[in-house]
Amino acid sequence: MATWKNLDTLDSFGKLKELKNHVDIAAALSGEEGGKRVADYSTPMAAGLSYNYAAKEVDETVLSALAKLADEAQLIDKFQELYNGAVINTGENRMVLHHLARKQLGNPVVVDGVDKREFYVAQQKKAADFANKVHAGEITNEAGEKFTTVVQIGIGGSDLGPRALYIALENWAKANNTFKMEAKFISNVDPDDAAAVLTSVDLAHSLFIVVSKSGTTLETLTNEAFVKDALTKAGLNPSKHMLAVTSETSPLAKSEDYLTAIFMDDYIGGRYSSVSGVGGAILSLAFGPEVFAQLLEGAAAEDQLATNRDLMKNPDMLDALIGIYERNVQGYPSTAVLPYSQALSRFPAHLQQCDMESNGKTVNRFGEPVNYVTGPVIFGEPGTNGQHSFYQLLHQGSDIVPLQFIGFKNSQLGVDVDIENSTSQQKLCANVAAQIVAFACGKEDENLNKNFKGKRPSSIIIGQQLTPASLGALLAHFENKIMFQGFVWNLNSFDQEGVQLGKVLAKRVLAHNTDGALKVFSDLLNI
Ligand SMILES: O=P(O)(O)OC[C@H]1O[C@](O)(CO)[C@@H](O)[C@@H]1O
């Protein structure tokens, strides 16, 4: 059994702290040696991706100190315990099984006589069968006509991951003739969200997936009622247009009002649930079950790499530990995720939830305060758009923000033009290469306003193309990175008590049970 200790009690962390400002990346990347470093400081990921950390503030000494930290913190032993079914989510007394939804990495996990791998596969099959019947016209609207659009109603993990993945694969599916149905999403309780989506779809030919693990989320239940009202007013029977994705114990599971219900369980956290029916139903309907299966395979292959004890062959653990060095030794407060891929436009938003809801904590897994900083602020936008927005601060602002670039050699649609001797794809890739060097090396200028100090670290994940498999690998990479960082910080990365207080107070406002500041704010907002 692994021992769970606070980071500041580990000898290897004391040694790592002595290496503050150890590497000057501007110097490390200069000249021929710099070129060699770019070629060498790279490790393969799954699905043809690679993780390049040449522009990070590490060298053999820092990497060896990080490897010692990984060993002393028993990161691989903890991962093994996790996928073998230990109660890693101590706050909610639950196992953490999202890896099992993609592959059996370890021993069978059996709960109340049910093999959990078999349960997840059975639910995937149920979603696949449902999607195939919709595509074949075996499940239709009441007039016997095919459904053409699918709308997901959910919020947080029941929205962000699936939405990011749908957007990521929409063009790829169109280019590869696997695009089946357009998907839309309703998440916000702002009535303008549901109203705008409902006016943009043909209700009679739309399927709605109500996605809520708990079946109690205010926004989702409100939006479900909003949609049912619209269907009824259009003379349609809501129960012939809706399915549910939920846990077997939720109130939604007991309802007869759905065409079908696809189940998940409490062992897959909302922000890790894209690989369950939460993402599986909509992606199978939109692109076909085979595409979702390829995404799972990519994720499974990346998970397999994450089991490697050798830090240099484990890109997820390596990325995690470099992040620990940046946060706890260098003292950087945030991390930007910058995909040079328009298809990944919502991926940073998904990672925001995944990372910040997991590791935005100041007590350890035993409920005791920790004396070190934990999860960074995560934000991001696709490049090159971000360059014309917030990169000014990244280049010359007072905080150093570590950067995680993502780039692909080829576009998804393959439609491109050559203008002034380069294609758009080449221009995109040229920009990411330029940014890495500009951030790391800077540029001296007598005019301080034009001076770039450099020394701003970044990594880049490079792939051939954004496909279902490489997207799955990318998703798993970041999930595993967050998991390893939570282990190092001795946090429970799998609950989210920090979101509860706001929910409780909002209920009080709606029940007009307020006083003091809450009452005055409520009055100001006309509630
Ligand atoms: O799927 P549910 O139960 O509706 O929860 C939605 C989201 O709400 C949260 O619990 C936070 O409020 C997230 O963790 C979760 O992804």
XYZ file of C-alpha atoms and ligand atoms in Angstrom:
543
model
C 0.000 0.000 0.000
C 1.291 3.461 -0.918
C 1.789 6.008 1.857
C 0.112 9.376 1.413
C 2.312 12.237 2.598
C 2.266 15.990 2.187
C 4.688 17.301 -0.428
C 6.667 19.374 2.070
C 7.503 16.277 4.125
C 9.319 14.583 1.211
C 13.147 14.712 1.152
C 13.168 14.820 -2.635
C 11.060 17.985 -2.574
C 13.650 19.663 -0.325
C 16.317 18.771 -2.905
C 14.149 19.991 -5.785
C 13.682 23.375 -4.091
C 17.458 23.877 -4.162
C 17.167 23.864 -7.961
C 15.156 27.088 -8.217
C 16.122 29.052 -11.373
C 18.571 26.280 -12.240
C 18.081 26.404 -16.024
C 18.261 29.454 -18.282
C 16.104 28.335 -21.207
C 17.276 31.191 -23.416
C 20.834 29.891 -23.099
C 19.762 26.248 -23.300
C 17.988 26.845 -26.611
C 20.735 28.839 -28.256
C 23.080 27.636 -31.007
C 23.557 24.085 -32.207
C 23.187 22.669 -28.701
C 19.759 24.301 -28.566
C 18.723 22.501 -31.759
C 19.927 19.197 -30.331
C 17.965 19.850 -27.158
C 14.760 20.393 -29.171
C 15.303 17.063 -30.910
C 16.185 15.203 -27.690
C 13.743 16.626 -25.161
C 10.755 14.799 -26.539
C 8.885 11.677 -25.494
C 6.290 9.723 -27.476
C 2.647 9.783 -26.491
C -0.128 7.570 -27.850
C -1.760 7.910 -31.290
C 1.307 9.483 -32.907
C 1.526 12.438 -30.520
C 4.726 13.522 -28.817
C 5.410 15.698 -25.786
C 8.282 18.135 -26.311
C 9.674 19.893 -23.234
C 12.810 21.479 -24.726
C 11.533 24.958 -23.829
C 10.839 24.045 -20.195
C 13.223 25.079 -17.418
C 14.608 21.578 -16.941
C 17.880 19.782 -17.572
C 19.254 16.380 -16.570
C 19.706 17.556 -12.958
C 16.132 18.850 -12.600
C 14.709 15.818 -14.404
C 16.604 13.469 -12.131
C 15.302 15.348 -9.064
C 11.769 15.077 -10.479
C 12.226 11.326 -11.020
C 13.246 10.985 -7.359
C 10.160 12.933 -6.327
C 7.971 10.654 -8.475
C 9.495 7.631 -6.730
C 9.291 9.010 -3.204
C 5.686 10.165 -3.734
C 4.938 6.647 -5.070
C 3.020 8.057 -8.010
C 2.865 4.829 -9.999
C 1.886 2.775 -6.931
C -0.931 5.234 -6.308
C -2.066 5.038 -9.934
C -2.038 1.237 -9.667
C -4.155 1.395 -6.527
C -6.542 3.734 -8.314
C -7.126 1.520 -11.345
C -7.298 -1.596 -9.184
C -10.282 -0.129 -7.363
C -8.972 1.469 -4.130
C -11.119 4.196 -2.535
C -9.026 7.101 -3.835
C -11.870 9.646 -3.566
C -11.723 9.800 0.233
C -14.076 12.789 0.507
C -16.972 10.850 -1.019
C -15.707 7.382 -0.080
C -15.645 6.284 -3.723
C -13.411 4.490 -6.171
C -12.170 6.394 -9.237
C -12.786 4.330 -12.351
C -12.815 6.517 -15.466
C -9.788 4.616 -16.837
C -11.839 1.430 -16.686
C -14.356 2.927 -19.123
C -11.625 2.760 -21.778
C -9.625 -0.336 -20.812
C -8.942 -2.853 -18.048
C -5.528 -1.674 -16.843
C -5.356 -3.897 -13.769
C -7.410 -6.371 -11.750
C -11.159 -6.827 -12.253
C -13.134 -4.350 -10.123
C -16.313 -5.982 -8.817
C -18.971 -4.106 -6.822
C -22.024 -5.935 -5.434
C -21.322 -8.801 -7.822
C -21.085 -6.513 -10.873
C -17.838 -6.409 -12.845
C -17.435 -2.699 -13.497
C -15.597 -3.101 -16.801
C -18.479 -5.248 -18.063
C -20.961 -2.642 -16.822
C -19.197 0.204 -18.679
C -18.886 -1.844 -21.876
C -22.574 -2.825 -21.679
C -23.574 0.844 -21.387
C -21.318 1.742 -24.332
C -23.043 -0.976 -26.332
C -26.454 0.326 -25.304
C -25.506 3.827 -26.527
C -24.061 2.371 -29.741
C -27.181 0.287 -30.455
C -29.427 3.269 -29.815
C -27.329 5.470 -32.137
C -27.263 2.820 -34.877
C -31.064 2.481 -34.708
C -31.512 6.255 -34.946
C -29.180 6.380 -37.966
C -30.983 3.452 -39.596
C -34.401 5.056 -39.054
C -35.523 2.302 -36.692
C -35.997 4.847 -33.921
C -37.825 7.856 -35.372
C -40.129 10.675 -34.334
C -43.860 9.982 -34.012
C -44.391 10.753 -37.685
C -41.904 7.998 -38.570
C -39.311 10.509 -39.789
C -35.600 10.375 -39.038
C -34.047 12.537 -36.344
C -31.499 14.933 -37.799
C -30.226 16.841 -34.752
C -29.224 15.879 -31.234
C -29.160 18.362 -28.349
C -27.354 17.654 -25.087
C -28.796 19.215 -21.931
C -26.227 19.198 -19.106
C -23.725 21.398 -17.308
C -20.139 21.196 -16.000
C -18.735 17.765 -16.750
C -22.009 16.845 -18.425
C -21.405 19.588 -20.968
C -17.825 20.880 -21.248
C -16.007 17.659 -22.168
C -18.608 16.338 -24.625
C -18.983 19.779 -26.212
C -15.192 20.192 -26.579
C -14.905 16.704 -28.111
C -17.825 17.254 -30.506
C -16.350 20.530 -31.758
C -12.937 18.870 -32.036
C -14.218 16.114 -34.333
C -16.980 17.823 -36.317
C -14.772 18.733 -39.302
C -12.806 15.498 -39.123
C -16.075 13.517 -39.312
C -17.276 15.572 -42.269
C -13.983 15.025 -44.101
C -14.098 11.290 -43.344
C -17.764 10.703 -44.205
C -18.755 9.688 -40.692
C -20.808 12.764 -39.851
C -24.329 11.558 -38.959
C -26.175 14.258 -37.012
C -25.561 17.821 -35.994
C -25.175 18.293 -32.237
C -26.061 21.306 -30.091
C -25.707 21.945 -26.389
C -27.820 23.669 -23.747
C -26.056 24.219 -20.440
C -26.626 27.618 -18.844
C -29.740 28.288 -16.784
C -29.810 31.648 -18.573
C -33.075 31.282 -20.536
C -31.404 32.844 -23.575
C -29.218 29.740 -23.910
C -32.099 27.262 -24.247
C -34.239 29.686 -26.246
C -31.471 30.375 -28.764
C -30.713 26.678 -29.280
C -34.401 25.788 -29.572
C -35.010 28.413 -32.232
C -32.011 27.118 -34.195
C -33.235 23.506 -34.448
C -36.124 21.742 -36.142
C -37.912 20.491 -33.014
C -39.855 17.744 -34.775
C -36.597 16.127 -35.894
C -34.550 16.735 -32.741
C -33.494 14.289 -30.047
C -32.620 15.634 -26.594
C -30.197 13.900 -24.241
C -30.673 14.907 -20.603
C -27.296 14.320 -18.975
C -26.899 14.513 -15.224
C -25.040 12.016 -13.110
C -26.798 13.145 -9.955
C -30.138 13.866 -11.624
C -30.539 16.802 -9.240
C -28.641 19.669 -10.898
C -30.820 22.782 -10.918
C -29.665 24.093 -14.297
C -30.157 20.786 -16.085
C -33.577 20.027 -14.597
C -34.706 23.580 -15.396
C -33.492 23.279 -18.999
C -35.130 19.869 -19.361
C -38.441 21.433 -18.298
C -37.799 24.344 -20.700
C -37.325 21.924 -23.603
C -40.326 19.778 -22.626
C -42.459 22.913 -22.585
C -41.259 23.846 -26.099
C -41.920 20.322 -27.403
C -45.397 20.224 -25.875
C -46.258 23.655 -27.286
C -45.155 22.384 -30.708
C -47.645 19.488 -30.358
C -44.874 16.917 -29.814
C -44.665 14.254 -27.111
C -41.462 14.957 -25.075
C -41.027 11.306 -24.099
C -40.618 10.421 -27.803
C -37.797 12.960 -28.173
C -35.727 12.447 -25.040
C -33.225 10.035 -23.563
C -31.278 10.243 -20.329
C -27.698 9.615 -19.277
C -27.555 9.328 -15.517
C -26.565 7.111 -12.612
C -28.822 4.208 -11.680
C -29.529 5.768 -8.294
C -30.572 9.206 -9.623
C -34.178 10.469 -9.774
C -33.952 10.541 -13.602
C -33.309 6.780 -13.686
C -36.770 6.126 -12.250
C -38.583 8.190 -14.874
C -40.568 6.579 -17.690
C -40.313 9.758 -19.732
C -37.368 8.726 -21.900
C -36.812 6.635 -25.015
C -33.927 4.985 -23.155
C -31.568 5.591 -20.257
C -27.827 5.022 -20.426
C -26.237 4.547 -17.047
C -23.024 5.640 -15.400
C -22.076 5.370 -11.755
C -20.598 7.312 -8.864
C -17.099 6.033 -9.613
C -16.682 8.279 -12.662
C -16.519 11.959 -11.671
C -18.432 14.462 -13.813
C -15.297 16.118 -15.216
C -13.858 12.696 -16.125
C -17.103 11.393 -17.629
C -16.669 12.210 -21.350
C -15.601 8.591 -21.874
C -18.814 7.276 -20.288
C -22.317 7.647 -21.728
C -22.015 11.371 -20.949
C -19.830 11.773 -24.032
C -20.555 8.392 -25.589
C -24.231 8.948 -26.369
C -23.860 12.274 -28.153
C -20.625 11.402 -29.961
C -22.049 8.060 -31.124
C -25.183 9.818 -32.385
C -23.222 12.610 -34.059
C -20.402 10.589 -35.638
C -21.232 6.893 -35.199
C -20.162 4.503 -32.416
C -16.959 3.519 -34.262
C -15.616 7.046 -33.929
C -16.298 7.049 -30.184
C -14.581 3.643 -29.941
C -11.468 5.088 -31.644
C -11.425 7.925 -29.123
C -11.540 5.399 -26.276
C -8.700 3.420 -27.855
C -6.529 6.543 -28.046
C -7.262 7.308 -24.391
C -6.535 3.699 -23.376
C -3.172 3.734 -25.166
C -2.197 6.939 -23.345
C -3.311 5.429 -19.998
C -1.028 2.491 -20.689
C 1.939 4.871 -21.090
C 0.975 6.483 -17.786
C 1.640 3.196 -15.981
C 5.389 3.363 -16.817
C 7.649 3.908 -13.787
C 10.320 5.468 -15.996
C 9.559 9.190 -15.858
C 11.201 9.812 -19.216
C 8.865 7.315 -20.884
C 5.738 8.517 -19.123
C 4.673 11.799 -20.782
C 1.686 12.324 -18.464
C 3.741 11.992 -15.275
C 6.581 14.050 -16.788
C 4.235 16.901 -17.709
C 2.729 16.687 -14.199
C 6.108 16.887 -12.466
C 7.398 19.734 -14.609
C 4.167 21.498 -13.589
C 4.964 20.826 -9.917
C 8.450 22.311 -10.398
C 6.922 25.398 -12.004
C 4.252 25.830 -9.331
C 6.041 24.845 -6.129
C 9.653 25.770 -6.881
C 9.507 28.526 -9.484
C 6.278 29.919 -7.975
C 4.304 30.456 -11.184
C 0.587 30.980 -10.458
C -1.134 29.889 -13.665
C -0.847 27.815 -16.815
C -2.160 28.635 -20.286
C -3.312 25.915 -22.673
C -2.831 27.131 -26.239
C -3.965 24.762 -29.009
C -2.962 25.841 -32.504
C -6.108 24.164 -33.777
C -9.478 25.856 -34.123
C -11.109 22.451 -33.575
C -9.779 22.546 -29.993
C -11.465 25.888 -29.292
C -13.378 24.545 -26.264
C -10.676 22.165 -25.040
C -9.119 24.752 -22.678
C -12.556 25.324 -21.130
C -12.882 21.601 -20.490
C -9.392 21.488 -18.950
C -10.295 24.436 -16.755
C -12.952 22.350 -15.050
C -10.892 19.195 -15.071
C -7.861 20.815 -13.480
C -9.309 23.554 -11.281
C -12.215 21.494 -9.884
C -9.787 18.652 -9.173
C -6.804 20.424 -7.657
C -8.156 23.807 -6.538
C -7.907 22.786 -2.878
C -6.031 23.765 0.289
C -6.664 20.732 2.470
C -5.107 17.331 1.900
C -6.940 14.049 1.380
C -7.202 13.689 5.166
C -8.896 17.088 5.561
C -5.807 18.827 6.978
C -4.500 22.166 5.653
C -1.445 22.026 3.397
C 1.399 24.561 3.596
C 2.155 24.817 -0.119
C 0.426 26.062 -3.218
C -1.634 23.598 -5.262
C -3.528 23.776 -8.590
C -2.680 26.710 -10.881
C -5.248 28.903 -12.631
C -5.862 27.359 -16.062
C -6.978 29.370 -19.077
C -6.486 29.322 -22.808
C -7.651 30.015 -26.330
C -6.624 28.694 -29.715
C -3.651 30.284 -31.431
C -3.224 32.293 -33.489
C -6.287 34.129 -32.107
C -4.787 34.317 -28.609
C -1.706 36.046 -30.042
C -3.892 39.011 -30.945
C -5.525 39.010 -27.530
C -3.711 38.173 -24.273
C -0.204 37.189 -25.469
C 0.983 40.741 -24.712
C 0.833 39.895 -20.998
C 2.375 36.483 -21.594
C 5.379 38.067 -23.356
C 5.915 41.207 -21.282
C 3.632 41.039 -18.237
C 4.858 40.873 -14.646
C 3.874 37.221 -14.077
C 5.576 34.327 -15.843
C 2.866 32.002 -17.145
C 3.971 28.500 -18.212
C 2.452 27.574 -21.558
C 1.184 24.308 -22.986
C 1.057 24.488 -26.768
C -0.672 21.852 -28.903
C -0.091 21.690 -32.668
C -0.776 19.404 -35.626
C 1.153 19.064 -38.860
C -2.015 18.631 -40.934
C -5.427 20.264 -40.879
C -8.599 18.198 -40.570
C -10.418 19.225 -43.739
C -7.320 19.468 -45.943
C -8.805 22.516 -47.679
C -6.048 25.104 -47.958
C -4.588 27.763 -50.227
C -1.073 28.867 -50.979
C -0.747 32.598 -50.442
C 2.663 34.268 -50.709
C 4.484 30.929 -50.797
C 2.869 29.300 -47.779
C -0.408 27.595 -46.961
C -2.626 28.606 -44.036
C -1.589 25.427 -42.230
C 2.079 26.367 -42.665
C 1.347 29.851 -41.360
C -0.386 28.330 -38.310
C 2.542 26.012 -37.568
C 5.111 28.755 -38.228
C 3.423 30.857 -35.593
C 3.564 28.217 -32.881
C 7.254 27.507 -33.580
C 7.966 31.249 -33.484
C 6.073 31.736 -30.235
C 7.979 28.984 -28.408
C 11.311 30.611 -29.258
C 10.069 34.162 -28.691
C 8.788 33.238 -25.216
C 11.924 31.332 -24.254
C 14.664 33.462 -25.788
C 13.145 36.949 -25.915
C 14.902 39.821 -27.701
C 17.020 42.602 -26.312
C 16.167 46.183 -27.171
C 17.445 49.440 -25.739
C 13.864 50.660 -25.791
C 12.460 48.773 -22.778
C 8.998 48.977 -24.259
C 10.233 46.771 -27.088
C 12.437 44.561 -24.926
C 11.475 40.906 -24.446
C 13.063 39.316 -21.366
C 12.271 35.777 -22.539
C 12.702 32.933 -20.015
C 9.019 32.068 -20.338
C 8.760 28.280 -20.396
C 6.524 26.236 -22.664
C 5.951 22.682 -23.829
C 4.297 21.498 -27.020
C 2.328 18.383 -27.871
C 2.763 17.695 -31.586
C 0.628 15.361 -33.681
C 0.066 14.493 -37.333
C -3.619 15.367 -37.252
C -6.420 15.795 -34.739
C -8.314 12.497 -35.109
C -10.586 10.571 -32.706
C -7.582 8.547 -31.469
C -5.224 11.493 -30.996
C -8.030 13.444 -29.307
C -8.579 10.526 -26.904
C -4.849 10.450 -26.146
C -4.823 14.191 -25.550
C -7.790 13.962 -23.189
C -6.237 11.115 -21.212
C -2.866 12.899 -21.092
C -4.320 15.906 -19.305
C -6.552 13.817 -17.025
C -3.539 11.748 -15.981
C -1.366 14.822 -15.535
C -3.975 16.280 -13.176
C -4.214 12.962 -11.304
C -0.429 12.740 -10.789
C -0.261 16.342 -9.611
C -3.072 15.664 -7.116
C -1.056 12.693 -5.824
C 2.054 14.885 -5.388
C 0.058 17.539 -3.524
C -1.603 14.802 -1.425
C -5.042 16.088 -2.433
C -8.256 14.250 -3.117
C -8.630 15.367 -6.745
C -11.984 13.669 -7.173
C -14.517 15.615 -5.099
C -15.661 19.235 -5.454
C -17.010 20.551 -2.152
C -16.039 24.069 -3.232
C -19.019 24.319 -5.566
C -21.620 23.590 -2.862
C -21.872 26.860 -0.915
C -22.993 28.920 -3.906
C -25.664 26.347 -4.743
C -27.052 26.442 -1.167
C -27.159 30.237 -1.084
C -28.847 30.429 -4.516
C -31.581 28.122 -3.189
C -32.047 30.432 -0.219
C -32.380 33.427 -2.539
C -35.005 31.638 -4.632
C -36.897 30.705 -1.444
C -36.690 34.380 -0.320
C -34.980 33.197 2.841
C -32.285 35.897 2.941
C -30.978 38.676 5.127
C -28.031 41.097 5.201
C -25.816 41.356 2.128
C -27.517 38.400 0.424
C -30.900 40.119 0.704
C -29.629 43.441 -0.651
C -27.868 41.763 -3.600
C -31.080 39.780 -4.273
C -33.106 42.993 -4.247
C -30.609 44.721 -6.539
C -31.067 41.866 -9.026
C -34.849 42.009 -8.764
C -35.372 38.444 -7.516
O -23.920 15.613 -13.961
P -24.450 16.417 -12.836
O -24.735 15.581 -11.620
O -25.677 17.198 -13.252
O -23.347 17.440 -12.368
C -22.886 18.459 -13.217
C -21.659 19.136 -12.675
O -21.896 19.722 -11.423
C -20.753 19.593 -10.580
O -21.076 18.684 -9.581
C -20.334 20.893 -9.984
O -21.397 21.634 -9.532
C -19.670 19.072 -11.480
O -18.676 18.388 -10.812
C -20.448 18.247 -12.437
O -19.696 18.004 -13.579
